[in-house]
Coordinates of C-alpha atoms in Angstrom, one line a residue:
M19 CA 57.1 45.4 -18.3
F20 CA 57.8 48.2 -15.8
T21 CA 59.0 50.6 -17.5
G22 CA 57.8 53.1 -20.0
S23 CA 54.8 54.6 -20.0
I24 CA 52.8 52.9 -18.0
V25 CA 49.1 53.9 -17.5
A26 CA 47.0 55.1 -14.6
L27 CA 43.6 54.4 -15.4
I28 CA 40.3 56.2 -14.7
T29 CA 37.4 53.9 -13.7
P30 CA 34.5 53.8 -16.6
M31 CA 31.7 54.8 -15.0
N32 CA 27.5 55.0 -15.9
K33 CA 25.4 57.6 -15.0
S34 CA 24.3 55.9 -12.6
G35 CA 27.0 55.3 -10.6
K36 CA 27.7 51.6 -11.8
I37 CA 31.2 50.0 -13.6
C38 CA 30.7 50.7 -17.2
R39 CA 32.1 47.2 -18.8
S40 CA 31.9 48.3 -23.1
S41 CA 33.8 52.3 -21.5
L42 CA 36.5 49.8 -19.7
K43 CA 37.2 47.6 -22.6
N44 CA 37.7 50.7 -25.0
L45 CA 40.3 52.1 -23.1
I46 CA 42.4 48.6 -22.3
N47 CA 42.1 47.9 -25.5
Y48 CA 42.9 51.5 -26.6
H49 CA 46.0 51.3 -24.5
I50 CA 47.3 47.8 -26.2
L51 CA 46.9 49.4 -30.0
N52 CA 49.4 52.8 -28.4
K53 CA 52.0 49.9 -27.2
T54 CA 51.3 51.3 -23.5
T55 CA 53.7 49.1 -21.4
A56 CA 51.5 48.0 -18.4
I57 CA 48.1 49.2 -17.2
V58 CA 47.6 50.5 -13.6
S59 CA 44.1 49.2 -12.1
I60 CA 42.3 50.9 -8.8
G61 CA 44.9 52.9 -8.5
T62 CA 44.1 56.1 -6.9
T63 CA 43.4 57.9 -10.4
G64 CA 41.3 54.5 -10.2
E65 CA 38.9 56.3 -7.5
S66 CA 40.0 53.4 -5.4
A67 CA 38.7 55.6 -2.8
T68 CA 35.3 55.5 -2.8
L69 CA 34.4 51.8 -4.5
S70 CA 34.2 49.7 -2.1
Q71 CA 36.5 46.3 -1.1
E72 CA 34.2 44.5 -3.5
E73 CA 34.1 46.6 -6.3
H74 CA 37.7 47.4 -6.3
I75 CA 38.8 43.8 -6.8
E76 CA 36.2 42.9 -9.2
V77 CA 37.1 45.9 -11.6
V78 CA 40.9 44.8 -11.4
M79 CA 39.8 40.9 -12.3
L80 CA 37.7 42.6 -15.2
T81 CA 40.8 44.5 -16.2
L82 CA 42.8 41.5 -16.0
E83 CA 39.8 39.1 -18.0
M84 CA 39.6 42.2 -20.8
A85 CA 43.3 42.8 -21.5
D86 CA 43.4 38.5 -22.6
K87 CA 46.7 38.1 -21.3
K88 CA 48.0 40.9 -24.2
I89 CA 49.1 43.8 -21.4
P90 CA 50.8 43.3 -18.0
I91 CA 48.2 44.2 -15.3
I92 CA 49.2 45.9 -12.0
A93 CA 46.8 45.7 -9.1
G94 CA 46.3 49.0 -7.1
T95 CA 45.9 47.3 -3.4
G96 CA 47.1 50.1 -0.8
A97 CA 45.5 50.7 2.2
N98 CA 45.8 52.7 5.1
A99 CA 45.6 49.8 7.5
T100 CA 48.2 47.3 7.3
T101 CA 45.8 44.3 7.5
E102 CA 43.7 45.6 4.9
A103 CA 46.4 45.9 1.8
I104 CA 47.5 42.7 3.0
S105 CA 43.8 41.5 2.6
L106 CA 43.6 43.0 -1.1
T107 CA 47.3 41.8 -2.4
K108 CA 46.2 38.5 -1.3
R109 CA 43.4 38.2 -3.4
F110 CA 45.4 38.4 -6.6
E111 CA 47.6 35.9 -5.9
N112 CA 48.2 33.6 -8.5
S113 CA 45.0 35.6 -10.4
G114 CA 47.7 36.7 -13.7
I115 CA 48.2 40.5 -11.9
A116 CA 52.1 41.2 -13.0
A117 CA 52.6 43.2 -9.9
C118 CA 51.3 45.5 -6.7
L119 CA 51.3 49.3 -6.1
T120 CA 50.8 49.8 -2.6
V121 CA 50.0 53.8 -1.9
T122 CA 52.2 54.3 1.6
P123 CA 49.3 54.8 4.5
Y124 CA 47.0 57.6 4.0
Y125 CA 45.8 60.6 7.0
N126 CA 47.0 58.4 10.3
K127 CA 50.3 59.6 9.6
P128 CA 53.4 56.7 10.5
T129 CA 56.5 57.2 11.3
Q130 CA 59.3 55.8 8.8
E131 CA 59.3 52.7 11.4
G132 CA 55.7 52.2 10.7
L133 CA 55.8 52.7 7.4
Y134 CA 58.7 50.4 7.2
Q135 CA 57.0 47.7 9.3
H136 CA 53.9 48.2 7.0
F137 CA 55.6 47.3 4.0
K138 CA 57.6 45.1 5.5
A139 CA 54.5 42.9 6.6
I140 CA 52.4 42.7 3.1
S141 CA 55.8 41.7 1.6
E142 CA 56.2 38.7 3.4
S143 CA 52.5 38.2 3.3
T144 CA 53.0 37.1 -0.5
E145 CA 55.4 36.8 -3.5
L146 CA 53.9 39.2 -6.1
P147 CA 56.0 41.9 -6.9
Q148 CA 56.1 44.9 -4.8
I149 CA 56.2 48.2 -6.3
L150 CA 55.8 51.4 -3.7
Y151 CA 54.3 53.8 -3.9
N152 CA 54.9 57.7 -2.4
V153 CA 52.6 60.7 -3.2
P154 CA 53.0 62.9 -0.1
S155 CA 50.6 65.8 -1.3
R156 CA 48.0 63.3 -0.8
T157 CA 49.0 61.3 2.2
G158 CA 49.8 63.1 4.2
C159 CA 52.9 61.3 4.7
D160 CA 56.4 60.8 2.9
L161 CA 58.5 57.8 1.9
L162 CA 62.0 59.1 2.6
P163 CA 65.1 58.1 0.5
K164 CA 66.4 56.3 4.0
T165 CA 63.5 53.8 4.5
I166 CA 63.0 52.9 0.5
A167 CA 66.8 51.5 1.2
R168 CA 65.4 49.3 3.8
L169 CA 62.5 48.4 2.1
S170 CA 64.8 47.8 -1.1
K171 CA 66.1 45.1 0.2
L172 CA 63.0 42.7 1.2
N173 CA 63.3 40.4 -2.2
N174 CA 59.4 41.2 -3.0
I175 CA 60.2 45.2 -3.4
I176 CA 61.4 45.3 -7.1
G177 CA 60.6 49.3 -7.0
I178 CA 59.2 52.8 -6.4
K179 CA 56.6 54.9 -8.1
E180 CA 57.9 58.4 -6.5
A181 CA 55.3 61.1 -7.6
T182 CA 56.7 64.4 -5.1
G183 CA 57.9 65.9 -8.4
N184 CA 60.8 66.8 -6.5
L185 CA 63.5 65.4 -8.4
S186 CA 66.4 65.9 -6.3
R187 CA 64.8 62.3 -4.9
I188 CA 66.0 60.3 -7.8
N189 CA 70.2 60.2 -6.8
Q190 CA 69.4 60.1 -3.3
I191 CA 67.6 57.1 -3.8
K192 CA 69.6 55.4 -6.6
S193 CA 72.9 56.3 -4.5
I194 CA 71.6 54.0 -1.9
V195 CA 69.5 50.9 -3.5
K196 CA 70.8 48.2 -5.9
N197 CA 71.0 48.8 -9.0
D198 CA 67.9 46.6 -10.1
F199 CA 65.5 48.9 -8.1
L200 CA 63.4 49.9 -10.2
L201 CA 62.6 54.1 -10.2
I202 CA 59.0 55.0 -12.2
S203 CA 58.2 59.1 -11.9
G204 CA 54.5 59.6 -10.3
D205 CA 54.4 63.4 -11.7
D206 CA 53.8 63.8 -15.4
A207 CA 55.1 66.8 -15.6
T208 CA 58.5 65.5 -14.9
A209 CA 58.8 63.0 -15.8
L210 CA 60.6 63.1 -19.0
D211 CA 63.0 64.7 -16.8
F212 CA 63.3 62.0 -14.3
I213 CA 64.0 59.4 -16.8
Q214 CA 67.1 62.1 -18.2
L215 CA 68.1 61.8 -14.5
G216 CA 67.9 57.9 -14.4
G217 CA 64.4 56.8 -14.0
Q218 CA 62.3 54.0 -16.0
G219 CA 59.4 55.1 -16.7
V220 CA 56.1 56.7 -15.4
I221 CA 53.0 55.6 -14.5
S222 CA 51.1 58.7 -16.2
V223 CA 47.7 59.9 -15.4
T224 CA 48.3 61.6 -19.1
A225 CA 48.4 58.5 -20.8
N226 CA 45.0 58.0 -20.3
I227 CA 44.4 60.5 -23.4
A228 CA 48.0 60.4 -25.1
A229 CA 48.6 57.0 -24.7
K230 CA 50.9 57.0 -28.3
E231 CA 52.4 60.4 -26.9
M232 CA 53.3 59.5 -23.9
T233 CA 54.5 56.2 -25.5
E234 CA 56.7 57.2 -27.8
M235 CA 58.1 60.5 -25.2
C236 CA 58.9 57.4 -23.0
S237 CA 60.4 55.3 -25.9
Y238 CA 62.5 58.2 -27.2
A239 CA 63.9 59.3 -23.7
L240 CA 64.9 55.3 -22.1
R241 CA 66.8 55.1 -25.3
G242 CA 68.6 58.8 -24.9
D243 CA 67.2 60.5 -28.1
F244 CA 66.2 63.6 -25.7
S245 CA 65.8 65.4 -28.5
K246 CA 62.4 64.0 -30.1
A247 CA 61.2 63.5 -26.7
R248 CA 61.2 67.0 -24.9
S249 CA 59.5 67.5 -28.9
I250 CA 56.7 65.2 -27.9
N251 CA 57.0 66.3 -23.8
K252 CA 56.3 70.1 -25.4
R253 CA 53.1 69.6 -26.7
L254 CA 52.2 67.5 -23.7
S255 CA 53.0 70.5 -21.3
L256 CA 49.6 72.6 -21.0
L257 CA 48.3 69.1 -20.8
H258 CA 50.2 67.5 -17.8
E259 CA 49.3 70.4 -15.5
A260 CA 45.8 71.2 -16.6
L261 CA 44.5 67.4 -15.9
F262 CA 45.5 68.6 -12.3
I263 CA 43.4 71.7 -11.7
E264 CA 40.9 70.2 -10.5
P265 CA 42.2 67.1 -8.1
N266 CA 42.5 64.1 -10.3
P267 CA 40.8 62.3 -11.8
I268 CA 37.6 65.0 -12.5
P269 CA 39.4 66.6 -15.5
I270 CA 41.2 63.7 -16.9
K271 CA 38.0 61.8 -17.2
W272 CA 36.2 65.0 -19.0
L273 CA 38.3 64.9 -21.5
A274 CA 38.1 61.0 -22.0
K275 CA 34.7 61.9 -22.2
K276 CA 35.1 64.2 -24.7
M277 CA 38.0 62.2 -26.7
G278 CA 34.9 59.3 -27.2
L279 CA 37.0 56.6 -25.0
I280 CA 35.1 55.8 -22.3
K281 CA 30.7 57.2 -22.5
N282 CA 30.3 59.1 -19.3
D283 CA 32.4 61.4 -16.9
T284 CA 30.5 59.9 -14.3
L285 CA 32.3 60.7 -10.8
R286 CA 31.3 59.3 -7.5
L287 CA 31.1 62.1 -4.3
P288 CA 32.7 63.5 -2.2
M289 CA 34.3 64.4 -6.9
T290 CA 32.2 66.7 -8.4
P291 CA 32.1 67.5 -12.0
I292 CA 34.7 69.5 -13.5
S293 CA 33.2 73.2 -13.6
Y294 CA 33.0 75.7 -16.1
N295 CA 36.1 77.5 -16.0
G296 CA 38.3 74.4 -15.4
Q297 CA 36.5 73.1 -18.8
I298 CA 37.9 76.1 -20.1
Q299 CA 41.5 75.8 -19.5
L300 CA 41.5 71.6 -20.3
E301 CA 40.2 72.8 -24.1
K302 CA 42.9 75.6 -24.3
A303 CA 45.5 72.2 -23.4
F304 CA 44.2 70.3 -25.0
Q305 CA 44.5 72.1 -28.5
H306 CA 47.6 72.6 -27.8
A307 CA 48.5 68.9 -27.9
K308 CA 47.5 68.7 -31.5
F309 CA 46.1 65.4 -31.4

């Protein structure tokens, strides 16, 4: 359940900024239909930073309920305070959640020892499988391979979403962790190369609107058919880049609305609607993808 194309699901909202249940149900059905491997609910793409903890828990549990065991749900449970991350994690125990995705603490920039102790404390507080999440461009701290290796020795830390975009990290990590430790890309633009170098899949923003294509690309790549995988990825390449011309999830929400997957592309401040120039670039990338 933790290989292939896993979607970092957007959180649909109505015009007043409340969670849009009908759009959420539509998104979940879209991913079930297109054989997305799993859904990450309330990761950073799901706007975890602007949801209250009560809303965070509500959306994860609503996603779990709507999925009805037809697709595994991974809960985003990261926080920059260890106690908060533990609290969130414990709320999902015995819920049916498949695993937790835990981002490195943001803003406070802990040392490598601080990162180790943070994730160790979370791991020891729960039996839920834990997937580490390293995205220095958003958090301001980098979980280094040696620290990942230390953490991989803890029983319920099963893998990492590695979103540096630095492909040299794959071999650095693979060479010092156990064989069954999962390496999952967090960067759509380099995800295919990541899999070819030994990764098991991607937690994808692009999959929000290209679920079928991302599923097929990953499936071909994992079977070693890189010719077919690269043919699909070539079509998606401009989209991978254009989805980050403005801060995520501004572009992906605009395109999801354009495709009719959600009713509104509402965002919460300080996120603002996409610019006109951004729309033009997204439209070109969308046409290039040939949906």
